[in-house]
CSV table of C-alpha atoms in Angstrom, one decimal:
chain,number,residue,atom,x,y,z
A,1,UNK,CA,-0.6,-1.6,-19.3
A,2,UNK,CA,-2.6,0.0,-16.6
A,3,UNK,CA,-6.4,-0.3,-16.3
A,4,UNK,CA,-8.6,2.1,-14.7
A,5,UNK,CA,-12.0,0.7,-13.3
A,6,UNK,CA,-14.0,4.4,-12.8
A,7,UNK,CA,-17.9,4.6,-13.6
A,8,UNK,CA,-17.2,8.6,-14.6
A,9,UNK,CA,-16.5,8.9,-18.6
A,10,UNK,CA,-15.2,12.6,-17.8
A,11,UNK,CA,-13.0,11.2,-14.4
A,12,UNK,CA,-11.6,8.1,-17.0
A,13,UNK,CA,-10.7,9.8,-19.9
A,14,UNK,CA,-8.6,12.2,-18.0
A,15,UNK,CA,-6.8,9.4,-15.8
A,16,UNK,CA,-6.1,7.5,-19.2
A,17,UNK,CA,-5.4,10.5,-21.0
A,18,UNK,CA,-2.7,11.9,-18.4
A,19,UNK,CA,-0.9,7.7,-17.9
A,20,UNK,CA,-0.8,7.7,-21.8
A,21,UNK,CA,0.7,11.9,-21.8
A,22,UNK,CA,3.3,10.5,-18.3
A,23,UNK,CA,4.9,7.4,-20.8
A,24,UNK,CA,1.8,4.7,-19.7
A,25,UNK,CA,0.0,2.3,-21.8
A,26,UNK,CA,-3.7,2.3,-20.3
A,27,UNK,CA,-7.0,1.7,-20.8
A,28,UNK,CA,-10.6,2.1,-19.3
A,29,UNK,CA,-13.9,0.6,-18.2
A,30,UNK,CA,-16.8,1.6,-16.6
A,31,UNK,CA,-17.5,-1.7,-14.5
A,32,UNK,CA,-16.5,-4.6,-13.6
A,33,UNK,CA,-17.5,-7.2,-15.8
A,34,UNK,CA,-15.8,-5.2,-18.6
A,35,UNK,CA,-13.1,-5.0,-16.4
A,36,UNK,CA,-12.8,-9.0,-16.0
A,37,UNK,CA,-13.2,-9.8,-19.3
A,38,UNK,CA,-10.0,-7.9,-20.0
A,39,UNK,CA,-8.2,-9.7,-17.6
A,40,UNK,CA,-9.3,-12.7,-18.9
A,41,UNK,CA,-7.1,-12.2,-21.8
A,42,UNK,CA,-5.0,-9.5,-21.1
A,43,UNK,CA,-3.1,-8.9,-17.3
A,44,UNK,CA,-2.4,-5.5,-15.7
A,45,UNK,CA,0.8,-3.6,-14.6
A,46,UNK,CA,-1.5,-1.9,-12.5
A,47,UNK,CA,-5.1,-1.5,-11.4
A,48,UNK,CA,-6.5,2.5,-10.8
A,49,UNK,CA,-10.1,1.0,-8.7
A,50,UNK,CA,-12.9,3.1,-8.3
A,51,UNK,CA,-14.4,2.2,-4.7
A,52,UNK,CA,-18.0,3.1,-6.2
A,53,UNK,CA,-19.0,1.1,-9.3
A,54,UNK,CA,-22.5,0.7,-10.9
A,55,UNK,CA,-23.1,-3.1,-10.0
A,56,UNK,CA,-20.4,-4.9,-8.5
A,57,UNK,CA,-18.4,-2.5,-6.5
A,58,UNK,CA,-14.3,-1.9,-6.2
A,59,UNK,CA,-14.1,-3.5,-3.1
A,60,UNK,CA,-16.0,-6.8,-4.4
A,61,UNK,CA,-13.8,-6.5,-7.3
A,62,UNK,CA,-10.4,-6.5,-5.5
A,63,UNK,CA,-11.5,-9.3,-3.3
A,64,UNK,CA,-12.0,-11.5,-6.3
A,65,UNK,CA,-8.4,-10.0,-7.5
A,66,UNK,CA,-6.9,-11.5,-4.6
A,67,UNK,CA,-8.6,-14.6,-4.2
A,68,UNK,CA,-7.1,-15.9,-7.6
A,69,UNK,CA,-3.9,-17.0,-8.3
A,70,UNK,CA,-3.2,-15.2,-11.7
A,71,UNK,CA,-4.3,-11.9,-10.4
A,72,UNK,CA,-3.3,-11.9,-6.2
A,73,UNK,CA,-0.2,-10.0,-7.0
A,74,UNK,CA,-1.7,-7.2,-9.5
A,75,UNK,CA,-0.6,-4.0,-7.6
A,76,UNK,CA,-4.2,-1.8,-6.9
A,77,UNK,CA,-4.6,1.7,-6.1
A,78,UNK,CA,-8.1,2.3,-4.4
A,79,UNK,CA,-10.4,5.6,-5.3
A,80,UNK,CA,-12.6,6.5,-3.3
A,81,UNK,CA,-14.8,9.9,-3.2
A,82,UNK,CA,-16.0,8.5,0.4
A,83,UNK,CA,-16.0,10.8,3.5
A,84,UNK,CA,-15.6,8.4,5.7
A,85,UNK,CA,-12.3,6.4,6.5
A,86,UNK,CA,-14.1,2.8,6.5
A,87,UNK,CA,-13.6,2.1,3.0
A,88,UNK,CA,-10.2,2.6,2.9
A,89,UNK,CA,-9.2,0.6,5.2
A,90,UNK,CA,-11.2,-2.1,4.3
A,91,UNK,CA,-9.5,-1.8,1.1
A,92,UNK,CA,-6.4,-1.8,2.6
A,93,UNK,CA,-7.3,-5.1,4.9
A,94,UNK,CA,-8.4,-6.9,1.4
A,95,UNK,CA,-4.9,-6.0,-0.4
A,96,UNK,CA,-5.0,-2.8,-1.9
A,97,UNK,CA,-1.2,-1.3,-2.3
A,98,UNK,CA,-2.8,2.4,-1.9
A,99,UNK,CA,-5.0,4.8,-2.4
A,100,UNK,CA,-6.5,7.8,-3.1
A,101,UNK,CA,-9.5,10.2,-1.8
A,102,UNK,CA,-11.5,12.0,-4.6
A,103,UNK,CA,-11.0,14.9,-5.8
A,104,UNK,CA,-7.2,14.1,-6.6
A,105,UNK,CA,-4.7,15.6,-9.0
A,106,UNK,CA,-3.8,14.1,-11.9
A,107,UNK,CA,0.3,14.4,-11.2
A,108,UNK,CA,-1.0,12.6,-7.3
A,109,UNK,CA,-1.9,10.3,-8.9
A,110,UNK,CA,1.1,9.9,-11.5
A,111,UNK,CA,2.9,10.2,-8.0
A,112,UNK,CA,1.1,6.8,-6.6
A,113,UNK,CA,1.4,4.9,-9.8
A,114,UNK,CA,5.1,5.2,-9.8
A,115,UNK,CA,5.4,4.6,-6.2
A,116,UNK,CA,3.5,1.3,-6.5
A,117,UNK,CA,4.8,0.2,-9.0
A,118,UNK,CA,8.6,0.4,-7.8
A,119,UNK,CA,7.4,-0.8,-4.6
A,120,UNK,CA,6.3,-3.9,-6.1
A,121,UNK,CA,8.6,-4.7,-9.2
A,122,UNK,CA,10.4,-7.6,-8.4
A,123,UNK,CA,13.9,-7.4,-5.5
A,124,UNK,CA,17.2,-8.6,-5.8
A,125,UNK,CA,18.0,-10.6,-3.0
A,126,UNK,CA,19.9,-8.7,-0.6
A,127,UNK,CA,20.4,-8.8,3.3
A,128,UNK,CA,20.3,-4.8,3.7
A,129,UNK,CA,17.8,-2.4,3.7
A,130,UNK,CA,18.3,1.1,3.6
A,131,UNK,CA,16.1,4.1,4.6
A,132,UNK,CA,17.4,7.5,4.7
A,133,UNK,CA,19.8,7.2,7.9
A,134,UNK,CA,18.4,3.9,8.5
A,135,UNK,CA,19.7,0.2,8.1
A,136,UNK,CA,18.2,-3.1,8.7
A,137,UNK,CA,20.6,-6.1,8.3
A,138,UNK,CA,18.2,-9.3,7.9
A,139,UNK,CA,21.2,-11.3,7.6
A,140,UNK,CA,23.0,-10.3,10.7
A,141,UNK,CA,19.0,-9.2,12.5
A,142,UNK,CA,20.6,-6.0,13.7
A,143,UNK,CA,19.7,-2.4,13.0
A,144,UNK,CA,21.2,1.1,12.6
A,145,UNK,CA,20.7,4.7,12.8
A,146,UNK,CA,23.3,7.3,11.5
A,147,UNK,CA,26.0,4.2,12.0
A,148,UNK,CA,24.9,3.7,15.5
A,149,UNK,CA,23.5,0.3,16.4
A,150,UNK,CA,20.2,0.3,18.0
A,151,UNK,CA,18.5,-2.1,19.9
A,152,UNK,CA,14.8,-3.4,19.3
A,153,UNK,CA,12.2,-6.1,20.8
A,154,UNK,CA,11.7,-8.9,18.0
A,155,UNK,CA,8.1,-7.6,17.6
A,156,UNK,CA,10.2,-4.2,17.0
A,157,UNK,CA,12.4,-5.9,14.7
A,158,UNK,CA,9.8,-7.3,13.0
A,159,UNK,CA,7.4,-4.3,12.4
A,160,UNK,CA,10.0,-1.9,10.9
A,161,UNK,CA,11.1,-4.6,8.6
A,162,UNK,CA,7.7,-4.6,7.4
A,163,UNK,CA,8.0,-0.9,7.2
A,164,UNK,CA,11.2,-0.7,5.2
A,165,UNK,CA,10.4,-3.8,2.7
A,166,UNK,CA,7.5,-1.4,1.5
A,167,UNK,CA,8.7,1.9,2.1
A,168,UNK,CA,5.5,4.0,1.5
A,169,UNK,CA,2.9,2.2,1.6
A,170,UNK,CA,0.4,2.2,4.5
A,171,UNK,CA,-0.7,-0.6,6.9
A,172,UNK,CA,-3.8,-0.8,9.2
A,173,UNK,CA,-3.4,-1.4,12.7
A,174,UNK,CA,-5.2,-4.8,12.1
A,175,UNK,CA,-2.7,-5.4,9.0
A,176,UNK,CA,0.1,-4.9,11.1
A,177,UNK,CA,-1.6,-6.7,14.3
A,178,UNK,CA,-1.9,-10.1,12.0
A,179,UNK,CA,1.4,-10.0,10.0
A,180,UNK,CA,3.2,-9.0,13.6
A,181,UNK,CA,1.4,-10.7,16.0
A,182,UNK,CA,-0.1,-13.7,13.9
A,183,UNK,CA,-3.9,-14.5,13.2
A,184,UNK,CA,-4.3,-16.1,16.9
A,185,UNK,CA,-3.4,-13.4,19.0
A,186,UNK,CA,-5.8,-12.2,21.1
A,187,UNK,CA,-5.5,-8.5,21.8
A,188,UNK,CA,-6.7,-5.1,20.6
A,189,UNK,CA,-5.5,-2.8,17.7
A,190,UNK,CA,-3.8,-0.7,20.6
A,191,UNK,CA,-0.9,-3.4,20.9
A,192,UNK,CA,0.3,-1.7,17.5
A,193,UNK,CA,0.0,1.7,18.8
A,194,UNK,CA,2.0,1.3,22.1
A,195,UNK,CA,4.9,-0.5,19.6
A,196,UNK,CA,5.1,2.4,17.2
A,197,UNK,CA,5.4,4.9,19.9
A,198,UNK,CA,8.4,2.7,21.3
A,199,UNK,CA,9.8,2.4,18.3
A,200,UNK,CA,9.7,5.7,17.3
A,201,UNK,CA,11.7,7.1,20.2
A,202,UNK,CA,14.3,4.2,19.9
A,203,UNK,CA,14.8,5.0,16.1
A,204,UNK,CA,15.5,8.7,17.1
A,205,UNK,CA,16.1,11.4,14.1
A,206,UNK,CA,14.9,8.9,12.2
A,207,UNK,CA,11.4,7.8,14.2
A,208,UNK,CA,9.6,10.6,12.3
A,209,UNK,CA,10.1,8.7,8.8
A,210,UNK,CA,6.8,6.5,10.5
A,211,UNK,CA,4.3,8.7,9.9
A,212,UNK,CA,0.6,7.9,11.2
A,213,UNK,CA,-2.0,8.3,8.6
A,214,UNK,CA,-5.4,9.7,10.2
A,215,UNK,CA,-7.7,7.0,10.5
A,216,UNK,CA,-6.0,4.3,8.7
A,217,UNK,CA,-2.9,3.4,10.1
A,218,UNK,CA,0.9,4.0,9.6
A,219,UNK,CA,3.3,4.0,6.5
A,220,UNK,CA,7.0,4.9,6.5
A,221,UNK,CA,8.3,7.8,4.3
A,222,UNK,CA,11.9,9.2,3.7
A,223,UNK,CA,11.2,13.1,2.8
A,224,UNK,CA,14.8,13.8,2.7
């Protein structure tokens, strides 16, 4: 089941009518207390969360998502109709798993969904991950490109792990600068920046699958 908290009856009834037309169960509310009485009862696959709300607003609403235990790990796709690149990457700092800037398409946002959702189904245990020419051995802590072996700082290491255990998604500098670097370091957001570039060039053919979103921060794609 996937719920989609958007204020717009015209906006909804398209999002629900186009999950339920792509093989998805969903359903719709206007707000969030509607939206939270539903979950009291019933919990999501997925959350499509309007940034905008009448009362309580999206961003409000996934903070209280992630603050309880039954709902912390409810995959959430932000909407936003914002010009601005503030609210996304607030969203993003609170624990959304994407999102996407009004006026989107309808197969977009099909796109998305199933990207989340794979992204966050649950992992067989395994010591390799794999990413178009790309392999990280967590077991062995060593890393490939095209079969040659490469060799990376533990900050490095540690950043393209991130990178390949949610291939897709996108981190802001602060998100990376905390899970990296730890909530005591004292630096600025630029640490993250000078780290990417290095990576980049040590990944080679393949430091182009980090791509740096405008604004927000930097996800990892495979295109090929």
């Amino acid at each position: 089941m996937i719920f989609c908290v958007e204020d717009d009856q015209a906006i909804r009834d398209l999002m629900i009518y186009t999950l339920n037309s792509a093989g998805f169960e969903a359903k719709g509310f206007e707000d969030g207390g509607s939206f939270f009485e539903e979950v009291n009862s019933v919990i999501p696959q997925l959350v499509m969360l309007d940034i905008m709300l009448p009362g309580e607003d999206g961003l409000s609403i996934l903070k209280r998502l992630r603050s309880s235990s039954q709902t912390e790990n409810i995959p959430v796709i932000m909407t936003t109709a914002k010009g601005t690149e503030y609210d996304k990457v607030v969203g993003l700092d609170l624990g959304a798993d994407d999102y996407l800037a009004k006026p989107f398409g309808m197969m977009e946002m099909i796109s998305r969904v199933k990207a989340v959702l794979r992204r966050t189904a649950p992992k067989e245990t395994t010591n390799i991950l794999k990413a178009g020419k790309l392999v990280l051995n967590t077991g062995e802590h060593t890393v490939s490109v095209d079969g040659e072996r490469v060799q990376l700082t533990l900050k490095e290491y540690e950043m393209l792990k991130k990178f390949m255990e949610n291939l897709g998604r996108v981190f802001s500098r602060d998100q990376l600068l905390q899970s990296i670097w730890g909530t005591d370091f004292i630096g600025e957001t630029r640490t993250v920046d000078v780290h990417i570039g290095t990576l980049r060039t040590k990944l080679g053919s393949c430091g182009d699958y980090i791509e740096t979103v405008r604004g927000v921060g930097y996800r990892m794609e495979v295109t090929a």
